[in-house]
XYZ file of C-alpha atoms in Angstrom:
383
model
C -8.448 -2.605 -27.478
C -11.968 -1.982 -26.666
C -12.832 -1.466 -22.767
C -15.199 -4.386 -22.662
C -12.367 -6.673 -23.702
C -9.512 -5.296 -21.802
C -11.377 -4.946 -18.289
C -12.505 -8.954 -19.327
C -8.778 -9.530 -19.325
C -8.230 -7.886 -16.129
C -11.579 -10.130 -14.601
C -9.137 -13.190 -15.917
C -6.612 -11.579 -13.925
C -8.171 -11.817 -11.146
C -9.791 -14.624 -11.311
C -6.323 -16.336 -11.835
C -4.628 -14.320 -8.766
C -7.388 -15.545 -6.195
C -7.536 -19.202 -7.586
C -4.047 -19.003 -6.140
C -5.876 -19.690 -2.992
C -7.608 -22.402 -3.538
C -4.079 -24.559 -5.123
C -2.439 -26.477 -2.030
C 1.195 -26.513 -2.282
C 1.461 -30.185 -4.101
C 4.677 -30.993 -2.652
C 3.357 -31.604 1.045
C -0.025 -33.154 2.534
C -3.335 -31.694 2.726
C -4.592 -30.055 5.895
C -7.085 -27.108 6.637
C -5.775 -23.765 7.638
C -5.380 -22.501 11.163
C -6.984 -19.554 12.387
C -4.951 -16.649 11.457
C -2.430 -19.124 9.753
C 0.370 -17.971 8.560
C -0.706 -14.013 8.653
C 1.158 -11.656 10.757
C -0.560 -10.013 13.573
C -2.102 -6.353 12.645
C -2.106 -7.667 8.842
C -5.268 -9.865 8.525
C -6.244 -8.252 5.638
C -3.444 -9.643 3.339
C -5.145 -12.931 4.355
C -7.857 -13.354 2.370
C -10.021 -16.953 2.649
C -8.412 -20.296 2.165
C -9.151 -24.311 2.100
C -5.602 -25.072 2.774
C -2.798 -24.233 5.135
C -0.399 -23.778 2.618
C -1.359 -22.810 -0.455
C -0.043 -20.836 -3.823
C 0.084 -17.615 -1.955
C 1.345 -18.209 0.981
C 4.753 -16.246 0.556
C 1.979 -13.796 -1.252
C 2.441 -10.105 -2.630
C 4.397 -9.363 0.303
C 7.989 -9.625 -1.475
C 6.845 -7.362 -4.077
C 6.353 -4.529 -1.530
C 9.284 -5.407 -0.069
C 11.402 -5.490 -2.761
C 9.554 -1.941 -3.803
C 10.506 -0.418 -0.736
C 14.156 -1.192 -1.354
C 14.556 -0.709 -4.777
C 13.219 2.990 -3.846
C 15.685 3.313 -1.553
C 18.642 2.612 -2.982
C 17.184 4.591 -5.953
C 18.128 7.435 -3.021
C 20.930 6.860 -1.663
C 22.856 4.836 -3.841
C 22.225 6.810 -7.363
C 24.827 4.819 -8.864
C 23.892 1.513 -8.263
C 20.397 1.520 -9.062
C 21.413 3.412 -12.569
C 23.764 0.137 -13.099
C 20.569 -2.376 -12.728
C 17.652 -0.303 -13.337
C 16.912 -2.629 -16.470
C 16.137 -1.219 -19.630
C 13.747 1.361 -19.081
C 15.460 2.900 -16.481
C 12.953 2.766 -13.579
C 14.724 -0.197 -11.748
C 13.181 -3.424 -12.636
C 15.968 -5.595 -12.900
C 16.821 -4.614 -9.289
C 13.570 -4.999 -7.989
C 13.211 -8.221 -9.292
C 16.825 -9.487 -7.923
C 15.348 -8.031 -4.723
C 11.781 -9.880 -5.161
C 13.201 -13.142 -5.598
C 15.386 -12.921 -2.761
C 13.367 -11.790 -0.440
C 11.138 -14.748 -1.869
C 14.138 -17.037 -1.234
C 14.323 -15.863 2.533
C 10.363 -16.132 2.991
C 10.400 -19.942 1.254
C 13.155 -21.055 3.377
C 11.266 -19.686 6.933
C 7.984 -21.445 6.057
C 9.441 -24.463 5.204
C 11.170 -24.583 8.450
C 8.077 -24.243 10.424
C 6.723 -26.765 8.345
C 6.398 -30.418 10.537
C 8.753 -33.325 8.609
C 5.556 -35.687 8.070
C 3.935 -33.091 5.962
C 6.506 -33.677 3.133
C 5.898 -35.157 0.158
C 9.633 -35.455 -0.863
C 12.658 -33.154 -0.085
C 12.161 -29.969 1.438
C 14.329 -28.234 -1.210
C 11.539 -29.309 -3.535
C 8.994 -27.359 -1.075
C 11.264 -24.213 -1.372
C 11.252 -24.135 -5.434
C 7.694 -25.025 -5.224
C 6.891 -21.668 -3.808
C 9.334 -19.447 -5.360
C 7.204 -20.924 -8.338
C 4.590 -19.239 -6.724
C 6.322 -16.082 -6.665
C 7.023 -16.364 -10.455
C 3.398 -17.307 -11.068
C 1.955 -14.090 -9.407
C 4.885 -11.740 -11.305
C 3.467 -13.244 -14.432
C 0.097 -12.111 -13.701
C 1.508 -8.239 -12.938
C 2.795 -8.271 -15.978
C 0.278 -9.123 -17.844
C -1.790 -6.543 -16.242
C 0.821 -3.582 -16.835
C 0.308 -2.946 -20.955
C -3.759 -3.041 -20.081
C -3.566 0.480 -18.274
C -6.113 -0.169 -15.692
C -4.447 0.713 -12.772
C -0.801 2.347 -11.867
C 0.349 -1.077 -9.609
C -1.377 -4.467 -10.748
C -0.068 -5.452 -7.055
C -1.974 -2.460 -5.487
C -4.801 -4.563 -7.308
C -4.314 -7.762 -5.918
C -3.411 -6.072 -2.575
C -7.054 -4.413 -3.050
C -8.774 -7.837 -3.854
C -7.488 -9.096 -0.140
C -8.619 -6.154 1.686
C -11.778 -7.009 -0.133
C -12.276 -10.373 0.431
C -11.292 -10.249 3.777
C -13.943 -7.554 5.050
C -16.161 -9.567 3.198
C -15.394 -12.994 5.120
C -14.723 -10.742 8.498
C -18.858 -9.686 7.811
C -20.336 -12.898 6.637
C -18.547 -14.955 9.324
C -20.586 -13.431 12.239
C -23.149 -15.600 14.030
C -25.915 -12.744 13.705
C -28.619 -15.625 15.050
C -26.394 -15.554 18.707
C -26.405 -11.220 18.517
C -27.927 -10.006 21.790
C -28.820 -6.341 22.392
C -24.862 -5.158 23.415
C -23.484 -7.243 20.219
C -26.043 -5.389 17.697
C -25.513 -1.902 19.510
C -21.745 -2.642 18.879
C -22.120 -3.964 15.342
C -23.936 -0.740 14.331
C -21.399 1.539 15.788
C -18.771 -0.448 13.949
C -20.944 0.444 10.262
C -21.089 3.600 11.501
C -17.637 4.128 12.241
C -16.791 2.092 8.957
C -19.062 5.013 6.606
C -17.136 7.953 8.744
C -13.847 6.113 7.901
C -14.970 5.846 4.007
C -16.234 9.345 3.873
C -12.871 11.006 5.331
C -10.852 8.763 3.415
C -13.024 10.001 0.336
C -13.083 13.528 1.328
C -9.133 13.598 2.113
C -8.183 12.132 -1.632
C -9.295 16.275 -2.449
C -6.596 17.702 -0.125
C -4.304 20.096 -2.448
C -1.994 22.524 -1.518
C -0.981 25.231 -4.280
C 1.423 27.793 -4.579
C 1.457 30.825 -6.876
C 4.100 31.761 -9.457
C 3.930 35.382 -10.372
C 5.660 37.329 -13.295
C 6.514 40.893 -12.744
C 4.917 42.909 -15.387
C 4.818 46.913 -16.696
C 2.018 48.704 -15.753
C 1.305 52.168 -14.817
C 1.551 52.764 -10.953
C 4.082 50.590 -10.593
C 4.748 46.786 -10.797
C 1.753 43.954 -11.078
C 1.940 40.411 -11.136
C 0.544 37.965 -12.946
C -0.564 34.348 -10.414
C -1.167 31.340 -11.787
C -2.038 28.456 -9.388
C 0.101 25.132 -9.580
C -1.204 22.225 -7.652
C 1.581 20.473 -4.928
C 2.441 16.874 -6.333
C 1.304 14.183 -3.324
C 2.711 11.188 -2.340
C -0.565 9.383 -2.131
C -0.516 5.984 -0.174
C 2.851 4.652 -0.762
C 4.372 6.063 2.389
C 1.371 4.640 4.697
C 2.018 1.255 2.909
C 5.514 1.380 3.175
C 5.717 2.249 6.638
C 3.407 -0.613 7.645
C 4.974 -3.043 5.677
C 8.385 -1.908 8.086
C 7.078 -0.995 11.119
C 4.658 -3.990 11.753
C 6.790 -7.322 11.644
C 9.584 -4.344 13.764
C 6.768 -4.947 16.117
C 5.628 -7.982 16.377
C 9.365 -9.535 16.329
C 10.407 -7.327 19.032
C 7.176 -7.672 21.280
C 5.201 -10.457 19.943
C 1.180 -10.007 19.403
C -1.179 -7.518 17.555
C 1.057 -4.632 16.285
C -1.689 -2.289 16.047
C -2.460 -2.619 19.788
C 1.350 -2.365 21.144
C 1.460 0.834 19.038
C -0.873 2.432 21.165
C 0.269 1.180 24.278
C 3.780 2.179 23.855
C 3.788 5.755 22.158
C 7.130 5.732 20.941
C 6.075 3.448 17.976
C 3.330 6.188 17.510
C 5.983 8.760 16.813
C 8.555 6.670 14.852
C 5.047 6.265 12.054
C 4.615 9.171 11.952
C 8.143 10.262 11.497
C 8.797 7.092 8.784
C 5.256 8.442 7.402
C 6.032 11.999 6.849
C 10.063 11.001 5.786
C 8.655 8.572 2.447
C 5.544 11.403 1.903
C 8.301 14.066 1.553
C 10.616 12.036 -0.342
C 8.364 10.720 -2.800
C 6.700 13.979 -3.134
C 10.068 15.681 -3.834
C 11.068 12.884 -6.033
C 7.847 13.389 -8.389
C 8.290 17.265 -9.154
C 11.052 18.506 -11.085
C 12.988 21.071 -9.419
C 15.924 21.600 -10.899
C 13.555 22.350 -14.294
C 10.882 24.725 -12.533
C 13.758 26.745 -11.277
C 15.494 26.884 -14.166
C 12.411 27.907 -15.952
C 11.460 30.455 -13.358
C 15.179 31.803 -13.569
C 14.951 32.448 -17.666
C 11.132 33.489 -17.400
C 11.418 36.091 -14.436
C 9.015 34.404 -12.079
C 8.891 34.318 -8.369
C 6.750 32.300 -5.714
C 4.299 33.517 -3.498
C 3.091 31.871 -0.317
C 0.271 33.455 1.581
C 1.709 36.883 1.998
C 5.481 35.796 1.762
C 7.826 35.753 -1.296
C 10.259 33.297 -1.988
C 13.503 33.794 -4.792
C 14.482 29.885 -4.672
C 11.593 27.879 -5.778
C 13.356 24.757 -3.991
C 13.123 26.465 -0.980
C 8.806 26.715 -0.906
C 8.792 22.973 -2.637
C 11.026 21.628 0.605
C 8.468 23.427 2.680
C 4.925 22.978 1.464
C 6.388 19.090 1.007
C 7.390 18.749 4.574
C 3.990 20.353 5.420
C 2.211 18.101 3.531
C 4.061 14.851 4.610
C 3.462 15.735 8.245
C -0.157 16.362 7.853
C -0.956 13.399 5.445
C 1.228 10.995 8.599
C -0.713 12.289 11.239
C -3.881 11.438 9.023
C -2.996 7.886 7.993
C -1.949 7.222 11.573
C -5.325 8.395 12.827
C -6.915 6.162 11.158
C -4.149 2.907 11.696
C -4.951 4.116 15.447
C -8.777 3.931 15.194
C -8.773 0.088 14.170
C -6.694 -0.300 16.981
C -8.563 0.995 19.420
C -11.630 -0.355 17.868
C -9.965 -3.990 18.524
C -9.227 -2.881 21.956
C -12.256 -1.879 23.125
C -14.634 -4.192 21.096
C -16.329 -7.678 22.043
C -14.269 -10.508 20.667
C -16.618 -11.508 18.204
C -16.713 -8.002 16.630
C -12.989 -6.774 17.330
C -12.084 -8.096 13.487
C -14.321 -6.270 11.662
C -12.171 -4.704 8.613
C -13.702 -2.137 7.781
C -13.648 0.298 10.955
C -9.973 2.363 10.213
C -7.257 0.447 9.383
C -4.807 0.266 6.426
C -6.951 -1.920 4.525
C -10.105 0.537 3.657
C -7.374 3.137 3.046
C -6.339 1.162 0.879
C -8.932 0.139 -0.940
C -10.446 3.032 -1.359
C -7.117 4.337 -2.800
C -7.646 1.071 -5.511
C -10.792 1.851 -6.702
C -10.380 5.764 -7.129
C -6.771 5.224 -8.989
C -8.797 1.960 -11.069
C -11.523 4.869 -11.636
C -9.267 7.420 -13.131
C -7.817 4.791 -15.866
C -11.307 4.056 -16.514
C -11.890 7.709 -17.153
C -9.208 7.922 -19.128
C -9.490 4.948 -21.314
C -12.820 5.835 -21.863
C -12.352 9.207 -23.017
C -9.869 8.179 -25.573
């Protein structure tokens, strides 16, 4: 398929995904949506804009991460029974999508309960299947995305086209005409602050760590060794977005109010993201590198490890290591930069304190959209 027509397809795509918004749930009565409606605090950017309060995604992407998180779980600790419903490829769709629509069951039933009896068309059940049609609408759109090889996750996509939309609304829904000296000074520390946070986001998608097999040789003198540089595996953001998606509504259910601000005023959460962070980043990373073959090939081929100046015999023993390392570091990153929205929303007037692009999940993870939608581009286009 030529690029022109498959990136056209994926325009459709979207297209289709954000016309979601703009479909009110037929089953109930009109009405506009209320600020922040139906968005949990600390996750505005999954909110994109809307005419209605209810509307074809209100239950959203969110039981697809969900149902990610879970299904990667189990895939874990319970070997066994994700090999028995992994589906036919192996990689665990069938119980991710037993999970999704579950989850989706849960969600469905919990909106409809906060929904006021006059609203109703008919019978609530009929509200319920209304949405999990919903659901089913947006999986159809994933997979339709998936054989077009534009991106890894189709729902990293759509989560991208939120983030988007809603830093764009957050920015265009300022009264600039009312701006007095304080609000403009504070408006262009917030672009400032929002190009830092795009640069180091930028910069850190080049952090590597490498370690160095060596083969003993013959040579006259004594032994020599041979390097040759292999590049550490990374998790990328899946931990970060994982840990959000479990830590937040922790949060906000236990406290009530902005999650991002009770993290910093009670420093235990700090620690527990970091520590839920850095335990995803290690087992992802450990989950994408084979092991069990590099040491087996290192065992037939004669080949050690070398690590600055140390030298290792069990290869699993530097991958645990430089994997922990790296999960630690890339957790205290991410929560930097989780921490510097919140702070920003502290400290900023009200009419500026939503700004979406100063730190924050969301430019993280946009950024981390557009450089994986990049690298298919690359790809495709140097087939």
């Amino acid at each position: 398929m030529e690029l022109r027509s498959r990136y056209g397809l994926v325009l459709l795509a979207l297209l289709g995904y954000y016309g979601h918004f703009f479909m009110p749930v037929w089953s109930l009565t009109l009405a506009p949506p209320a600020k922040d409606a139906g968005v949990m605090p600390g996750m505005e950017f999954l909110q994109g804009f809307a005419l209605f309060d209810y509307h074809y995604l209100s239950i959203g992407i969110i039981p697809f991460i969900f149902s990610g998180i879970i299904t990667q779980v189990i895939r874990w600790q319970a070997p066994s029974l994700f090999s028995r419903y992994a589906g036919p490829s192996g990689q665990g769709e069938l119980l991710q999508r037993i999970f999704l629509y579950g989850i989706s069951l849960v969600a469905a039933i919990v909106i409809v309960n906060g929904i006021p009896e006059a609203r109703f068309r008919f019978f609530p059940a009929i509200t319920i299947l209304e949405l999990l049609l919903t659901v089913w609408s947006i999986e159809q759109l994933v997979n339709y995305l998936k054989p077009l090889n534009v991106i890894s996750s189709p729902v990293m996509l759509f989560l991208g086209a939120n983030v988007l939309s809603s830093i764009t609304y957050s920015v265009v829904s300022l009264d600039f005409g009312s701006f007095g000296h304080m609000d403009w000074s504070y408006f262009l520390l917030s672009v400032a602050l929002g190009l830092a946070t795009l640069s180091l986001i930028i910069w850190s998608q080049f952090w590597g760590t490498k370690i160095v097999f060596a083969r003993s040789i013959s040579a006259s003198g004594g032994a020599a060794y041979q390097p040759g540089k292999v590049k550490l595996l990374r998790a990328g953001i899946t931990p970060v977005i994982y840990s959000t998606f479990i830590l937040y509504p922790l949060i906000a259910w236990w406290y009530g109010g902005d999650p991002g601000t009770l993290i910093i005023e009670h420093p235990i959460w700090i620690a527990a993201f970091i520590s839920i962070i850095a335990f995803f980043g290690h087992r992802l990373t450990m989950l994408s590198m084979p092991v069990t073959d590099m040491q087996d090939y290192a065992s037939k081929q004669g080949v050690g490890i070398f690590y600055g100046t140390r030298f290792f015999s069990s290869l699993s023993d530097i991958l645990i290591r430089l994997s922990w390392r790296h999960a630690i570091i890339a957790a205290l990153w991410f929560t930097t930069l989780i921490l510097t929205q919140s702070a920003w929303k502290m400290f900023a007037p009200e009419t500026l304190s939503k700004i979406g692009f100063v730190g924050g999940i969301g430019v993280v993870l946009l950024v981390n959209v557009i450089s994986d939608a990049k690298r298919h581009y690359l790809s495709l286009r140097d087939m």
